[in-house]
Amino acid sequence: MSVLGANFSSFGDVMLQVGSNHPNGVFEPPHLMSTQDLKSDPHKTQFFGRSHWMNTFNMFSQRCRYEDKNGKVVTGFETNDVREIFEKCKRMTKAAKTKQPTGLDMGSTNFKDQVPPREMADQLVDLYFRTYESVYRILHIPSFRKEYVDFWNYPESTSTIFVVKLLLVMAIGACFCQGEREEDIRSSARQWVISSQSWASALFDKEQLNLSIIQVNCLLLLARQTNSVGVDLIWIPTGNLLRIAFSMGFHRDPKHFPKLPLFVAEMRRRIWATVLEMTVQNSIDLGMPPLISSNDFDTEPPSNIDDEDISESTTVMPNQRPNHVFTQTSIQISLCKSLRTRLGIVHFVNSFHLEPSYDEVLHLGQEINKACNDASRLTQSYSAYLPRPTAFQTSLLDIHIRRFVLEVHRPFFLISQTDPRYYFSRKVRLENALKIFSHSGVEDMPTGHGSQCRNDYESLKTVGGGLFKTIFFHAITIVIVELILLLDEDIASGLSPSTQAKAAREPLYEAIKDMSKLATDRVRMGEDNFKGPVFFNAAAVLIHAKATGMPPDQIVPDAAKRSANECLEILTSRMKKAAPDGVTLEGQLESSTSGADQTMGEPDFGFDLMMPDVYMGGFGVEESFGFPMGESWLFTSWEAN
C-alpha cells in the first residue's frame, strides 16, 4: 500500500496525525518525520482504531471532490459564504451548550425531586419497556413495576438506587416521546442522565458489586447513547461495566454457584449477555479492542421464558419455550447466538497485530452473514396469532448483527476500488448497507395515526446517538462511494448506463435522499451537527452533476449554501424559542463561553463530520477537504513544538 509516496507492508504500519497545526494540511506517517518535531498533549490525544468512523470518512475525502473552472480540486465547501454560515452556526451551538447541565452537586440534590408527575412518568416507563427492555435485558419487569407502584404510594421509603433506575428508564423512554413537550422532556432526560452518572461515579468499589448497581450501569450506558451524552468516549465506561461484571463472577455460568437462587441465576445470565452486547457494539463503534475473548467466559444464554414465569420465590425452573415461540428474552437469545462470532470480528478488525488475509475475511464474512440469515428466519417464523416481535425489535436485531458484515469486509472494500479481485467485498458491503436503510418501523404505527406521528424506529434514528447514529453514516458512506465509482466508470467509458443499470441505481439514490433528510431532521430535533446535512446534500448534488454531465462547480456550492442556511434557520429558531423573555438572540450569543465545549453533557460527537474538536482537513474551513490516508489509525491533537 502506498500513502503519501511511501510504501507500507501492512495496515498497521500506517498512522497519521490529525489535528496538527501544519499550515499546508499535509500529514506524514510518524516514521517519515523527525521525532523532535512532534509532541503529544496527553490531555487532548485520542486514538481511533480501524473500525472508527474517522477511517470511514476517508472514502468521502477521496471521492467527493471535483475540479473547478480554474482546475483546482475542491469540494464545494471552500466558499466564503459557507464559511460564514458555519461560523454563525458554531456560535449558536456554543451558546446553547452554556445552558446545558454540566454536573451535579451530590450534597444538595434529592433525586426524587427530579421525577416528573406520574402521568408523564407512566408514559416514559411504558416507552422504555415497549422498546429496549426486550433487546437489552436489564430489568425484571414485574419486580420493577411493583417497586414503581410502591414508589408512588410510599415515596419516603423508596431507596435512592431505585429512583436512579427510574430516572434512567425514563431517560431512555424520552427518546421515543412525542408531542408538544417532547423537547422539554428530552432536555430533562439529559439532566437525569448526568445526575445518575454523578451518583454512580461517587460510589466506592465495594458498593458497586451488587445486582442493582450493575443494572444502573447498563441503563446508564444505554441512556447516554439514546440521549447523546458523552457518547464519543462511551468505550471507557463500557470497560468499567465489563470489569464490574467480572468482579461479580458474571462471566462464569451460575451452575458453578449452586447456592444462587434460580431467579438471581437467570438475571445474571441476562445481564451478562447485555454487558457483552454493549462491549462488542461500543468497541466496533469507537475502533477499540473489546479486551475480552471467547475463552474468558462460559456463561450460557438466558432461558426462553417470559418475566412472569419466574420470580424471587421460584424454586423450580420453568420449562423453556420452543425457539419459534416469542418471549421477552427471544431477541437477546438471538443476539447471543452470534456473540462469539462478532467478538472475533472486533478482535480481527481492531487488532494492530493482525494483518487481515482475504481468506479470513471470507470465512468471518460467511459466519456473520449466516447469523444475519438465521436471525431473519427466526423472526419470520413466529406465528401471526401469537406474540411476535415489533418492527422496532426486528430492525435492531438485524442492525446489531449486520453492521459487522460491513466491518469485516471494509479493508478489502478499499482495495476493491482499484483491484477487481476483491469486488466481492464491494458487492457485499453495498448490499448490506442498503438492507440497513431498508428497515422501517411503519408496521408498529397504530391505525389512523397522524402524518406527524413517528414510529419508535424512526424516533431512534432521528434522536438517538452513538451506534444509532454512526451506523447510518457508515452505510451511506458505502452507498455514496459506490454511486460515484459507478458514475466515474460511466464517464471513463464514454457510454451511457443501460436501462437496467439505471434501474439498479435507484435504491442508491433513494438512500442518499433519505439520509439527507434524516441529517436535517436530526438538527431540527435538537442535534448540533450542522455540517452533516450540508455535506450530504452537497454530495447528492455532486452525484446529480456527474449523472447529468453538468459542471459540479456550478451547482454544488449553491447546494451547500442552501443547506447551510437551512441549518442556520433551524438553530436560530431553536435559540429564539429557548430564550427567556426579554433576552435577545444577540444577548445569548454574547454570553456564550468557550468552556462550553468541555462539558460532559455536550451533544454526541458531531461530524465535523461528527467530532467538532478534530481537525478535518478542510471541511468548509481549510483549503483542502479531509486528509489523505489509507487503512489508517489516527491520533488527534499532536502539536508542533
XYZ file of C-alpha atoms in Angstrom:
641
model
C 0.000 0.000 0.000
C 1.233 3.470 -0.818
C 0.410 6.539 1.256
C 1.963 9.928 0.535
C 4.525 8.269 -1.692
C 5.722 5.840 0.990
C 5.151 2.079 0.776
C 3.849 0.035 3.694
C 3.762 -3.723 4.069
C 0.789 -3.857 6.425
C -2.152 -1.794 7.507
C -0.698 -1.469 10.989
C 2.336 0.420 9.708
C 0.254 3.466 8.824
C -0.519 6.119 11.407
C -1.444 9.669 10.596
C -1.555 12.748 12.727
C -4.819 14.647 12.732
C -5.315 17.946 14.478
C -1.847 19.318 13.877
C -1.117 22.916 13.083
C 0.583 22.243 9.766
C -0.455 25.143 7.514
C -0.249 23.123 4.308
C -2.581 20.386 5.553
C -0.044 17.636 4.674
C 0.206 14.755 7.126
C 3.050 12.251 7.156
C 3.417 8.886 8.864
C 5.426 9.362 12.027
C 8.434 7.294 10.941
C 8.915 9.706 7.994
C 9.097 12.669 10.371
C 11.748 13.661 12.874
C 10.576 12.889 16.389
C 11.704 16.246 17.730
C 9.122 17.960 15.515
C 6.190 16.456 17.388
C 4.952 16.196 20.909
C 1.769 14.705 22.338
C -0.537 16.508 24.719
C -1.879 13.654 26.872
C -4.944 15.686 27.837
C -6.092 16.013 24.229
C -4.868 12.869 22.489
C -7.490 10.410 21.310
C -6.837 7.181 19.462
C -9.103 5.960 16.665
C -8.907 2.298 15.688
C -9.647 0.757 12.328
C -13.409 0.468 12.728
C -13.839 4.056 13.953
C -15.910 6.280 11.670
C -12.930 8.625 11.156
C -11.310 5.962 9.000
C -14.521 5.527 7.044
C -14.581 9.265 6.439
C -11.518 8.947 4.215
C -13.724 7.476 1.494
C -15.592 10.769 1.411
C -12.438 12.844 1.262
C -11.155 10.774 -1.645
C -14.316 10.692 -3.735
C -16.363 13.832 -3.059
C -14.016 16.164 -4.903
C -14.057 17.762 -8.294
C -12.146 20.334 -10.311
C -13.500 23.867 -10.504
C -13.192 26.102 -13.556
C -9.633 27.024 -12.508
C -8.548 23.378 -12.316
C -8.397 23.425 -8.516
C -9.589 20.305 -6.664
C -12.391 21.396 -4.328
C -15.460 20.027 -2.548
C -17.887 22.919 -2.812
C -17.461 23.961 0.805
C -14.494 26.272 0.284
C -16.591 29.371 -0.263
C -16.677 32.418 1.941
C -20.465 32.215 2.136
C -20.455 28.692 3.571
C -17.606 29.500 5.973
C -19.516 32.497 7.274
C -22.691 30.483 7.817
C -20.767 27.707 9.571
C -19.212 30.263 11.916
C -22.645 31.617 12.836
C -23.922 28.087 13.464
C -20.918 27.325 15.619
C -21.515 30.405 17.767
C -25.108 29.350 18.297
C -24.242 25.791 19.310
C -21.645 27.092 21.756
C -24.182 29.491 23.234
C -26.654 26.616 23.623
C -24.063 24.493 25.440
C -23.607 27.124 28.132
C -27.188 26.472 29.218
C -26.751 22.701 29.427
C -26.132 20.969 32.769
C -22.513 20.008 33.379
C -22.645 18.073 36.620
C -24.365 17.592 39.954
C -23.782 18.697 43.499
C -24.380 15.403 45.263
C -24.832 17.028 48.641
C -27.725 19.270 47.624
C -29.801 17.115 45.295
C -32.803 14.960 46.029
C -33.257 12.544 43.128
C -36.942 12.158 43.924
C -37.443 15.836 43.145
C -36.377 15.168 39.547
C -39.119 12.604 38.898
C -41.879 14.192 36.760
C -45.598 13.883 37.551
C -46.926 10.349 37.475
C -48.807 10.701 34.197
C -45.587 11.613 32.380
C -43.539 9.037 34.295
C -46.019 6.288 33.367
C -45.699 7.193 29.697
C -41.883 7.215 29.714
C -41.623 3.925 31.611
C -44.029 2.268 29.171
C -41.978 3.587 26.236
C -38.829 2.026 27.662
C -40.392 -1.383 28.192
C -42.018 -1.242 24.758
C -38.683 -0.687 23.039
C -35.384 -1.501 24.673
C -36.023 -3.895 27.515
C -36.655 -6.790 25.134
C -33.428 -6.073 23.214
C -31.090 -5.324 26.121
C -32.442 -7.377 29.026
C -31.561 -5.438 32.167
C -34.584 -5.401 34.481
C -37.114 -7.959 35.661
C -40.288 -6.224 34.531
C -42.762 -7.407 37.224
C -40.266 -6.612 40.005
C -39.615 -3.139 38.648
C -43.331 -2.487 38.162
C -44.007 -3.443 41.780
C -41.281 -1.123 43.073
C -42.597 1.589 40.777
C -46.087 1.383 42.324
C -44.549 1.371 45.803
C -42.583 4.492 44.915
C -45.748 6.458 44.233
C -47.559 5.030 47.260
C -44.686 5.309 49.747
C -42.099 7.714 48.260
C -40.394 8.375 51.596
C -39.392 4.699 51.965
C -38.080 4.254 48.404
C -34.341 3.684 48.071
C -32.149 6.089 46.116
C -30.917 3.317 43.864
C -34.439 2.589 42.623
C -35.051 6.266 41.906
C -31.814 6.355 39.875
C -33.005 3.317 37.912
C -36.327 5.063 37.342
C -34.654 8.243 36.086
C -32.549 6.253 33.615
C -35.509 4.186 32.408
C -37.430 7.411 31.780
C -34.400 8.987 30.088
C -34.260 6.108 27.605
C -38.014 6.283 27.083
C -37.720 10.035 26.387
C -36.033 9.204 23.074
C -39.394 7.897 21.839
C -41.601 10.574 23.367
C -43.688 12.727 21.024
C -45.921 15.711 21.455
C -45.774 19.383 22.340
C -43.443 18.883 25.304
C -41.034 16.409 23.731
C -38.152 18.922 23.588
C -38.570 19.781 27.275
C -38.738 16.102 28.178
C -35.550 15.285 26.264
C -33.846 18.220 27.960
C -34.902 16.846 31.345
C -33.714 13.392 30.276
C -30.210 14.746 29.734
C -30.251 16.111 33.287
C -31.400 12.724 34.608
C -28.517 11.027 32.795
C -25.950 13.467 34.151
C -27.363 13.211 37.683
C -27.263 9.423 37.537
C -23.719 9.472 36.141
C -22.572 11.683 39.010
C -24.230 9.408 41.549
C -22.740 6.233 40.068
C -19.280 7.808 39.869
C -19.382 8.659 43.573
C -19.748 5.017 44.661
C -16.817 3.211 46.224
C -15.591 -0.042 44.725
C -17.394 -2.488 47.012
C -20.606 -0.525 46.752
C -20.631 -1.296 43.026
C -20.662 -5.060 43.464
C -24.377 -5.810 43.577
C -27.049 -6.603 41.049
C -28.807 -3.237 41.252
C -25.629 -1.256 40.625
C -24.701 -3.265 37.552
C -28.252 -2.676 36.284
C -27.742 1.061 36.836
C -24.509 0.967 34.846
C -26.191 -0.882 31.962
C -29.072 1.591 31.917
C -26.625 4.480 32.133
C -24.718 3.396 29.021
C -27.943 2.969 27.090
C -29.307 6.315 28.304
C -26.101 8.103 27.322
C -26.401 6.745 23.803
C -30.100 7.420 23.307
C -29.646 10.969 24.654
C -26.247 11.674 23.018
C -24.483 12.440 26.287
C -20.704 11.994 26.053
C -21.006 9.174 23.511
C -17.622 9.708 21.855
C -15.939 8.179 24.942
C -18.562 5.540 25.740
C -15.997 2.743 25.388
C -14.376 3.820 28.682
C -17.414 3.301 30.959
C -18.215 0.155 28.956
C -14.881 -1.238 30.110
C -15.743 -0.319 33.690
C -19.059 -2.150 33.377
C -17.290 -5.233 31.998
C -14.879 -5.254 34.936
C -17.685 -4.912 37.459
C -19.339 -7.934 35.847
C -16.073 -9.888 36.023
C -15.573 -8.908 39.657
C -19.018 -10.283 40.474
C -18.376 -13.519 38.587
C -20.928 -12.921 35.844
C -18.502 -14.444 33.336
C -18.926 -17.869 34.977
C -22.211 -19.668 34.457
C -24.430 -19.767 37.552
C -24.295 -23.575 37.541
C -20.884 -23.167 39.181
C -22.613 -21.427 42.107
C -25.287 -23.934 43.199
C -26.410 -21.828 46.161
C -27.582 -18.991 43.908
C -31.390 -18.670 43.781
C -32.864 -19.549 40.391
C -34.139 -16.012 39.906
C -30.706 -14.485 40.556
C -29.036 -17.041 38.293
C -31.368 -16.191 35.402
C -30.892 -12.444 35.903
C -27.111 -12.901 35.896
C -27.289 -14.686 32.521
C -29.410 -11.897 31.054
C -27.222 -9.101 32.361
C -24.012 -10.820 31.257
C -25.420 -11.120 27.734
C -26.272 -7.402 27.862
C -22.778 -6.489 29.065
C -21.192 -8.490 26.230
C -23.532 -6.929 23.655
C -22.651 -3.426 24.809
C -18.960 -4.333 24.787
C -18.868 -5.550 21.180
C -21.086 -2.727 19.893
C -19.154 0.085 21.572
C -15.808 -1.460 20.652
C -16.691 -1.610 16.957
C -18.139 1.911 17.116
C -15.003 3.521 18.525
C -12.400 1.270 16.931
C -11.206 -0.178 20.222
C -10.349 -3.717 21.327
C -13.075 -5.389 23.413
C -10.499 -6.521 25.998
C -12.245 -9.869 26.363
C -12.082 -13.066 24.303
C -14.371 -16.041 23.859
C -12.161 -18.039 26.210
C -12.828 -15.664 29.105
C -16.390 -16.727 29.881
C -18.664 -19.758 29.899
C -21.971 -18.183 30.887
C -24.840 -19.705 28.946
C -27.546 -17.672 27.173
C -30.691 -16.834 29.160
C -33.747 -19.067 29.074
C -36.503 -18.510 26.539
C -39.152 -17.545 29.096
C -41.247 -14.512 29.930
C -40.625 -12.477 33.050
C -43.919 -13.621 34.568
C -42.614 -17.207 34.510
C -40.027 -16.522 37.194
C -39.766 -14.522 40.403
C -37.678 -14.304 43.555
C -39.811 -17.060 45.094
C -39.202 -19.524 42.231
C -37.768 -22.853 43.416
C -38.249 -24.919 40.241
C -37.036 -23.558 36.925
C -39.898 -23.368 34.389
C -39.551 -25.182 31.093
C -38.178 -23.131 28.241
C -40.460 -22.268 25.352
C -39.534 -23.604 21.890
C -37.399 -21.331 19.730
C -40.315 -20.498 17.447
C -42.326 -19.129 20.398
C -41.565 -15.470 21.010
C -40.883 -14.368 24.589
C -39.449 -11.290 26.262
C -35.956 -12.791 26.004
C -36.121 -14.098 22.426
C -34.340 -11.099 20.882
C -31.490 -11.317 23.371
C -31.127 -15.056 22.834
C -30.915 -14.488 19.072
C -28.171 -11.912 19.616
C -26.302 -14.320 21.889
C -26.048 -16.902 19.118
C -23.665 -14.691 17.136
C -21.857 -13.021 20.046
C -18.700 -15.112 19.814
C -18.502 -14.558 16.056
C -18.949 -10.811 16.441
C -16.447 -10.712 19.288
C -13.950 -12.431 17.000
C -14.634 -9.860 14.277
C -13.937 -6.973 16.678
C -10.602 -8.570 17.581
C -9.849 -9.238 13.918
C -10.702 -5.721 12.757
C -9.150 -3.658 15.555
C -6.058 -5.673 16.472
C -2.827 -3.906 15.484
C -1.005 -7.277 15.479
C -3.111 -8.814 12.737
C -2.784 -8.129 9.039
C -6.033 -9.426 7.543
C -5.932 -12.065 4.847
C -8.767 -12.361 2.369
C -9.377 -15.980 3.343
C -10.034 -14.872 6.923
C -12.303 -12.073 5.727
C -14.337 -14.502 3.632
C -14.586 -17.006 6.489
C -15.736 -14.452 9.062
C -17.988 -12.809 6.494
C -19.685 -16.129 5.794
C -20.244 -16.751 9.513
C -21.724 -13.338 10.247
C -23.857 -13.442 7.105
C -25.248 -16.790 8.269
C -26.040 -15.187 11.635
C -27.999 -12.441 9.841
C -29.972 -15.003 7.870
C -30.658 -17.143 10.942
C -31.980 -14.136 12.859
C -34.152 -13.114 9.931
C -35.600 -16.607 9.523
C -36.365 -16.788 13.224
C -38.287 -13.504 13.293
C -40.295 -14.639 10.276
C -41.138 -17.978 11.875
C -43.190 -16.537 14.741
C -46.904 -17.159 14.416
C -49.096 -14.234 13.445
C -51.654 -15.390 16.048
C -49.225 -15.373 18.996
C -46.956 -12.675 20.474
C -44.302 -11.670 17.973
C -41.555 -9.018 17.853
C -42.305 -5.477 16.788
C -40.720 -3.906 13.727
C -38.529 -1.903 16.114
C -37.194 -5.059 17.747
C -36.567 -6.946 14.498
C -34.840 -3.889 12.988
C -32.479 -3.520 15.944
C -31.775 -7.242 15.974
C -30.760 -7.154 12.316
C -28.704 -3.955 12.561
C -26.807 -5.120 15.658
C -25.594 -8.134 13.670
C -25.475 -6.849 10.086
C -23.173 -3.928 10.843
C -20.390 -6.484 11.445
C -20.700 -7.618 7.824
C -19.764 -4.073 6.807
C -16.757 -4.035 9.109
C -15.257 -7.394 8.263
C -15.178 -6.581 4.529
C -14.033 -2.969 4.922
C -10.235 -3.432 4.421
C -10.676 -5.156 1.070
C -13.528 -2.902 0.039
C -10.961 -0.098 -0.065
C -8.662 -2.220 -2.228
C -11.519 -3.362 -4.472
C -11.861 0.152 -5.865
C -8.655 -0.443 -7.820
C -8.321 -4.237 -7.720
C -11.301 -6.154 -9.178
C -10.191 -9.385 -7.490
C -11.843 -8.106 -4.317
C -15.063 -6.966 -5.957
C -16.999 -9.425 -3.779
C -16.285 -7.280 -0.710
C -17.522 -4.210 -2.542
C -20.706 -6.031 -3.550
C -21.365 -7.463 -0.069
C -20.925 -4.133 1.690
C -23.243 -2.341 -0.723
C -25.959 -4.981 -0.412
C -25.846 -4.913 3.368
C -25.691 -1.120 3.542
C -28.905 -0.954 1.515
C -30.513 -3.554 3.793
C -29.741 -1.337 6.770
C -31.535 1.529 5.041
C -34.461 -0.717 4.138
C -35.614 -1.077 7.743
C -38.787 0.702 8.705
C -40.981 0.780 11.760
C -44.203 1.664 9.976
C -45.691 -1.719 10.906
C -45.746 -0.547 14.524
C -47.875 2.504 13.768
C -51.448 2.438 15.086
C -54.334 2.618 12.651
C -55.367 6.174 11.815
C -52.154 7.777 13.052
C -51.441 11.382 12.094
C -48.911 12.414 9.471
C -46.661 13.947 12.148
C -46.585 10.779 14.233
C -43.275 8.873 14.259
C -42.812 5.188 14.898
C -40.293 4.048 17.519
C -37.636 3.124 14.992
C -37.910 6.490 13.253
C -37.659 8.268 16.606
C -34.463 6.409 17.446
C -32.916 7.268 14.063
C -33.855 10.923 14.451
C -32.906 11.475 18.087
C -30.551 8.694 19.237
C -26.775 8.968 19.334
C -23.862 6.548 19.374
C -24.314 3.468 17.203
C -27.853 4.610 16.389
C -26.239 7.486 14.519
C -22.916 6.184 13.211
C -24.353 3.046 11.618
C -26.357 5.135 9.155
C -23.385 7.377 8.468
C -21.286 4.289 7.775
C -23.913 2.759 5.493
C -24.473 5.942 3.474
C -20.722 6.313 3.027
C -20.700 2.982 1.229
C -23.676 3.960 -0.935
C -22.256 7.359 -1.923
C -18.823 5.975 -2.756
C -20.327 3.145 -4.794
C -22.526 5.506 -6.799
C -19.631 7.853 -7.501
C -17.487 4.894 -8.588
C -20.201 3.737 -10.986
C -20.652 7.228 -12.435
C -16.903 7.692 -12.825
C -16.756 4.360 -14.658
C -19.516 5.588 -16.986
C -17.607 8.809 -17.653
C -14.376 6.916 -18.301
C -16.076 4.544 -20.750
C -17.842 7.328 -22.627
C -21.020 5.233 -22.656
C -24.369 5.918 -21.069
C -25.581 3.376 -18.494
C -28.123 0.837 -19.696
C -31.763 0.954 -18.660
C -31.136 -1.972 -16.315
C -28.162 -0.208 -14.734
C -30.199 2.944 -14.173
C -32.950 0.938 -12.514
C -30.421 -0.840 -10.292
C -29.098 2.519 -9.084
C -32.471 3.851 -7.970
C -32.210 2.352 -4.448
C -28.840 4.105 -4.064
C -30.338 7.466 -4.995
C -33.223 6.872 -2.592
C -30.834 6.013 0.252
C -28.881 9.252 -0.267
C -32.111 11.226 -0.396
C -33.319 9.601 2.831
C -30.003 10.244 4.592
C -30.004 13.912 3.577
C -33.475 14.283 5.072
C -32.500 12.330 8.184
C -29.440 14.523 8.800
C -31.578 17.676 8.544
C -34.295 16.177 10.750
C -31.701 15.413 13.417
C -30.719 19.086 13.538
C -34.390 20.018 13.685
C -34.851 17.634 16.626
C -32.031 19.201 18.627
C -28.708 17.928 17.287
C -25.920 20.474 16.859
C -24.287 18.708 13.915
C -24.993 21.361 11.301
C -22.281 20.157 8.908
C -23.807 16.703 8.379
C -26.855 17.754 6.344
C -24.762 20.285 4.401
C -22.361 17.579 3.351
C -24.983 15.004 2.382
C -26.994 17.495 0.355
C -23.868 18.680 -1.450
C -22.801 15.074 -2.095
C -26.230 14.341 -3.570
C -25.902 17.330 -5.906
C -22.377 16.257 -6.903
C -23.751 12.843 -7.847
C -26.532 14.521 -9.831
C -23.923 16.600 -11.667
C -21.912 13.506 -12.569
C -25.031 11.680 -13.742
C -26.246 14.538 -15.944
C -22.899 15.856 -17.156
C -23.372 19.262 -15.523
C -20.256 21.079 -14.219
C -20.202 20.443 -10.430
C -18.737 23.867 -9.651
C -21.922 25.473 -10.983
C -24.347 23.716 -8.648
C -22.542 22.112 -5.660
C -21.530 25.382 -3.886
C -25.080 26.687 -4.200
C -26.483 23.461 -2.760
C -24.054 23.652 0.169
C -25.036 27.251 0.827
C -28.775 26.473 0.732
C -28.390 23.573 3.124
C -26.161 25.599 5.455
C -28.735 28.398 5.510
C -31.463 25.891 6.342
C -29.438 24.659 9.327
C -28.800 28.252 10.388
C -32.527 28.960 10.307
C -33.242 25.855 12.403
C -30.620 26.801 15.001
C -31.799 30.416 15.073
C -35.390 29.321 15.645
C -34.283 26.982 18.415
C -32.287 29.736 20.135
C -35.182 32.181 19.985
C -37.586 29.600 21.353
C -35.267 28.777 24.263
C -34.528 32.432 25.136
C -36.104 33.756 28.337
C -38.464 36.700 27.991
C -36.570 39.878 27.301
C -33.346 38.144 26.211
C -32.381 38.694 22.577
C -30.580 36.252 20.330
C -27.583 38.593 20.257
C -27.506 38.592 24.034
C -27.436 34.815 24.157
C -24.556 34.670 21.685
C -22.552 37.264 23.589
C -22.953 35.328 26.820
C -21.576 32.096 25.326
C -18.267 30.864 26.676
C -15.536 28.812 25.095
C -15.599 26.409 28.022
C -18.935 25.006 26.918
C -17.222 22.551 24.604
C -15.669 20.742 27.538
C -18.821 19.669 29.370
C -19.679 16.043 29.903
C -23.171 16.874 28.727
C -22.194 18.079 25.274
C -24.079 16.596 22.320
C -22.957 13.430 20.614
C -19.707 13.823 18.720
C -20.610 15.989 15.928
C -19.367 15.210 12.447
C -17.055 17.833 11.745
C -18.122 15.426 10.344
C -19.106 14.217 13.742
C -16.440 15.367 16.174
C -16.066 19.143 16.457
C -12.695 19.068 18.202
C -10.989 17.067 15.470
C -9.343 18.914 12.596
C -10.970 17.671 9.436
C -8.552 18.942 6.854
C -10.848 21.338 5.129
C -14.457 20.552 5.728
C -15.527 24.032 4.760
C -12.813 25.507 6.974
C -9.450 24.977 5.361
C -8.243 24.799 1.801
C -8.340 21.052 1.332
C -11.069 18.558 2.143
C -10.365 15.723 4.509
C -6.946 14.216 4.864
C -5.009 11.642 2.856
C -4.966 8.237 4.422
C -5.232 4.606 3.538
C -6.228 1.955 6.038
C -5.047 4.034 8.960
C -5.149 4.676 12.626
C -5.272 8.201 13.918
C -4.185 10.289 16.832
C -5.712 13.697 17.464
C -4.043 16.789 18.822
C -0.420 16.068 18.091
C 1.079 19.523 18.289
C 4.145 21.056 16.706
C 6.846 22.246 19.088
